CSV table of C-alpha atoms in Angstrom, one decimal:
chain,number,residue,atom,x,y,z
A,8,PRO,CA,116.1,86.5,118.0
A,9,ILE,CA,114.3,84.3,120.5
A,10,SER,CA,114.4,80.6,120.5
A,11,LEU,CA,111.2,78.8,121.2
A,12,ALA,CA,113.1,75.8,121.9
A,13,ARG,CA,114.4,77.8,125.2
A,14,TRP,CA,111.1,78.8,126.1
A,15,PRO,CA,109.0,77.1,129.1
A,16,ALA,CA,106.8,74.3,127.7
A,17,GLN,CA,103.8,76.1,129.8
A,18,ALA,CA,104.1,79.4,128.0
A,19,VAL,CA,101.5,81.0,126.0
A,20,VAL,CA,102.5,81.8,122.4
A,21,LEU,CA,100.9,84.2,120.0
A,22,GLU,CA,102.1,84.3,116.7
A,23,PRO,CA,102.5,86.8,113.9
A,24,GLY,CA,98.9,88.1,113.2
A,25,ALA,CA,97.3,86.8,115.9
A,26,VAL,CA,94.0,88.5,117.0
A,27,LEU,CA,92.7,88.3,120.5
A,28,ASP,CA,89.2,90.1,120.3
A,29,LEU,CA,88.0,90.7,124.3
A,30,SER,CA,84.6,92.1,123.4
A,31,ALA,CA,81.5,90.8,125.2
A,32,GLY,CA,83.1,90.8,128.6
A,33,ALA,CA,85.9,88.2,127.8
A,34,HIS,CA,89.4,88.7,129.3
A,35,PHE,CA,92.8,87.2,129.0
A,36,LEU,CA,94.4,85.8,132.4
A,37,SER,CA,97.6,83.7,132.4
A,38,PHE,CA,99.8,82.6,135.1
A,39,SER,CA,102.3,81.2,132.6
A,40,PRO,CA,104.7,83.6,130.7
A,41,VAL,CA,103.5,85.2,127.2
A,42,LEU,CA,105.7,85.1,124.0
A,43,ALA,CA,103.7,87.3,121.6
A,44,LEU,CA,106.3,87.8,118.7
A,45,GLY,CA,104.3,89.8,116.1
A,46,THR,CA,106.0,91.4,113.3
A,47,GLU,CA,105.8,95.2,111.8
A,48,GLU,CA,103.6,93.5,109.1
A,49,GLN,CA,101.8,91.2,110.9
A,50,PRO,CA,101.5,92.5,114.5
A,51,VAL,CA,99.8,90.6,117.3
A,52,LYS,CA,96.4,92.3,118.4
A,53,VAL,CA,94.6,92.2,121.7
A,54,ILE,CA,91.6,94.4,120.9
A,55,SER,CA,87.9,95.1,121.8
A,56,GLY,CA,85.3,97.4,120.0
A,57,SER,CA,82.8,96.7,122.9
A,58,ASP,CA,82.1,98.8,126.2
A,59,ARG,CA,82.4,95.3,128.0
A,60,ALA,CA,85.7,94.7,127.3
A,61,ASN,CA,88.1,93.3,130.1
A,62,GLY,CA,91.8,93.2,130.4
A,63,PHE,CA,95.1,91.5,129.5
A,64,THR,CA,96.6,90.3,132.6
A,65,VAL,CA,99.7,88.3,133.4
A,66,LEU,CA,100.2,86.8,137.0
A,67,GLN,CA,103.0,85.4,139.0
A,68,THR,CA,104.9,84.0,136.2
A,69,GLY,CA,108.3,82.1,136.9
A,70,GLU,CA,109.7,83.3,133.7
A,71,PRO,CA,109.6,86.7,131.8
A,72,SER,CA,107.0,87.1,129.1
A,73,VAL,CA,108.5,88.8,125.7
A,74,LEU,CA,106.1,91.1,123.6
A,75,LYS,CA,107.1,92.5,120.2
A,76,HIS,CA,104.9,94.3,117.7
A,77,VAL,CA,101.6,94.0,120.0
A,78,ILE,CA,98.8,96.2,119.9
A,79,PHE,CA,96.4,96.6,122.8
A,80,GLU,CA,93.4,98.6,121.7
A,81,GLY,CA,89.9,99.3,122.9
A,82,LEU,CA,90.5,97.5,126.7
A,83,ASN,CA,89.2,97.8,130.0
A,84,THR,CA,90.4,96.6,133.3
A,85,LEU,CA,89.9,92.9,134.4
A,86,LYS,CA,86.6,92.6,136.5
A,87,GLU,CA,86.1,89.2,138.2
A,88,GLY,CA,83.6,89.1,141.1
A,89,ASN,CA,85.0,91.5,143.8
A,90,TRP,CA,88.3,91.8,141.9
A,91,GLU,CA,89.2,94.5,140.1
A,92,LEU,CA,92.6,95.9,138.5
A,93,THR,CA,93.4,99.4,137.6
A,94,GLY,CA,95.5,98.4,134.2
A,95,ALA,CA,93.9,97.5,130.7
A,96,VAL,CA,97.4,95.5,130.3
A,97,THR,CA,98.6,94.3,133.8
A,98,PHE,CA,101.8,92.4,134.9
A,99,TYR,CA,101.8,91.3,138.4
A,100,GLU,CA,105.1,89.6,140.0
A,101,ALA,CA,105.5,88.9,136.1
A,102,ASP,CA,108.9,90.3,134.2
A,103,VAL,CA,108.3,91.6,131.0
A,104,LYS,CA,110.1,92.8,127.9
A,105,LEU,CA,107.9,94.9,125.7
A,106,TYR,CA,109.2,96.0,122.4
A,107,ARG,CA,107.4,98.1,119.7
A,108,CYS,CA,103.9,97.8,121.3
A,109,VAL,CA,100.8,100.0,121.1
A,110,PHE,CA,98.7,101.0,124.0
A,111,GLY,CA,95.9,102.8,122.6
A,112,SER,CA,92.4,104.2,123.4
A,113,ASN,CA,92.0,101.9,126.3
A,114,LYS,CA,89.2,102.6,128.7
A,115,CYS,CA,91.0,102.3,132.2
A,116,GLU,CA,92.8,104.0,135.2
A,117,ASP,CA,96.4,102.6,133.7
A,118,GLY,CA,97.0,101.9,130.0
A,119,LEU,CA,100.0,99.5,131.3
A,120,ASN,CA,100.2,98.5,134.9
A,121,ILE,CA,103.4,96.6,136.0
A,122,ILE,CA,103.7,95.4,139.6
A,123,ARG,CA,106.6,93.9,141.7
A,124,SER,CA,108.4,93.1,138.5
A,125,GLU,CA,111.2,93.8,136.4
A,126,PHE,CA,110.6,95.1,132.9
A,127,GLU,CA,112.0,96.5,129.7
A,128,LEU,CA,110.0,99.1,127.6
A,129,SER,CA,111.4,100.0,124.4
A,130,HIS,CA,109.9,101.9,121.1
A,131,CYS,CA,106.4,101.5,122.6
A,132,LEU,CA,103.4,104.0,122.0
A,133,PHE,CA,101.1,105.0,124.5
A,134,ARG,CA,97.9,107.1,123.4
A,135,ASP,CA,94.4,108.3,124.3
A,136,THR,CA,94.4,106.9,127.9
A,137,PRO,CA,91.8,108.4,130.1
A,138,SER,CA,94.1,108.5,133.3
A,139,ASP,CA,97.8,107.1,133.4
A,140,ALA,CA,99.5,105.7,130.4
A,141,PHE,CA,102.0,103.7,132.2
A,142,ASP,CA,101.9,103.1,136.1
A,143,SER,CA,104.9,101.2,137.8
A,144,ASP,CA,104.5,100.0,141.3
A,145,PHE,CA,107.5,98.4,143.2
A,146,SER,CA,109.1,97.7,140.1
A,147,LYS,CA,112.4,97.9,138.7
A,148,GLY,CA,113.3,98.5,134.7
A,149,THR,CA,113.9,100.9,131.5
A,150,VAL,CA,111.7,103.0,129.4
A,151,SER,CA,113.5,103.8,126.4
A,152,ASN,CA,112.3,105.6,123.1
A,153,CYS,CA,108.6,105.6,124.3
A,154,ARG,CA,106.1,108.1,123.1
A,155,PHE,CA,103.4,109.1,125.8
A,156,GLU,CA,100.4,111.0,124.0
A,157,ARG,CA,97.3,112.5,125.1
A,158,THR,CA,96.6,111.2,128.7
A,159,GLY,CA,93.9,112.3,130.9
A,160,ASN,CA,96.4,112.0,134.0
A,161,ASP,CA,100.1,111.2,134.0
A,162,GLY,CA,102.4,109.9,130.8
A,163,MET,CA,104.1,107.7,133.5
A,164,ASP,CA,103.6,107.2,137.0
A,165,PHE,CA,106.0,105.7,139.5
A,166,SER,CA,105.7,104.4,142.9
A,167,GLY,CA,108.1,102.7,145.0
A,168,SER,CA,110.2,101.9,141.6
A,169,VAL,CA,113.5,102.2,140.3
A,170,VAL,CA,113.6,103.3,136.9
A,171,HIS,CA,116.0,104.6,134.1
A,172,ILE,CA,114.3,106.4,131.4
A,173,THR,CA,116.1,107.6,128.1
A,174,ASP,CA,114.8,109.2,124.9
A,175,CYS,CA,111.3,109.5,125.7
A,176,TYR,CA,108.5,111.8,124.0
A,177,LEU,CA,105.7,113.0,126.2
A,178,GLU,CA,102.9,115.4,124.8
A,179,LYS,CA,99.5,116.4,126.1
A,180,ASN,CA,99.5,114.7,129.4
A,181,GLY,CA,96.8,116.1,131.3
A,182,ASP,CA,98.2,116.3,134.7
A,183,LYS,CA,102.0,115.3,134.7
A,184,GLY,CA,104.5,114.0,132.0
A,185,VAL,CA,105.9,111.9,134.8
A,186,SER,CA,105.1,111.5,138.2
A,187,VAL,CA,107.7,110.0,140.9
A,188,GLY,CA,106.6,109.2,144.3
A,189,GLU,CA,106.6,106.8,147.2
A,190,GLU,CA,110.3,106.6,147.5
A,191,SER,CA,111.1,105.7,143.7
A,192,ASP,CA,114.4,106.6,142.3
A,193,VAL,CA,114.0,107.5,138.6
A,194,THR,CA,116.7,108.6,136.2
A,195,PHE,CA,115.9,110.6,133.2
A,196,PHE,CA,117.9,111.5,129.9
A,197,ASN,CA,116.5,113.1,127.0
């Protein structure tokens, strides 16, 4: 259980059942940690039914974000002026814990991109991503009990990262199930 009393006052809080519709070119950008505590019955939804969807981005937070039962569906990357990211969901220098989240049908290079951060992914589902489902760059973390289904490129892609992976399932990944490069240290079990 997470106590809201211990959470930083400047955190973004998304309550169970909250829906963020990023259609018509909207995007989510936060320099504060995000606390999204959906439930199985009332997940938090970050969605778009538009081809003009942008991304969900969290940058340079002082505290970790925690996301439980969050569905990211139909998003694209954040495009702002000359600035463009590769992930539909991006955490940059922003530690994060993701539990039972779904990343599906996102129209981007990476369904989830974590950069220079510590992370925990547990019981998450990645599906129907045109390129990489999960991309970790210069990060450290764990991936456990996650599924990576129907990706155009890699299920998981690691660059300069230290990651421990356990009990994951990969199916129909277009290139590699797991790509480990650029001096990464990755261990696998099951």
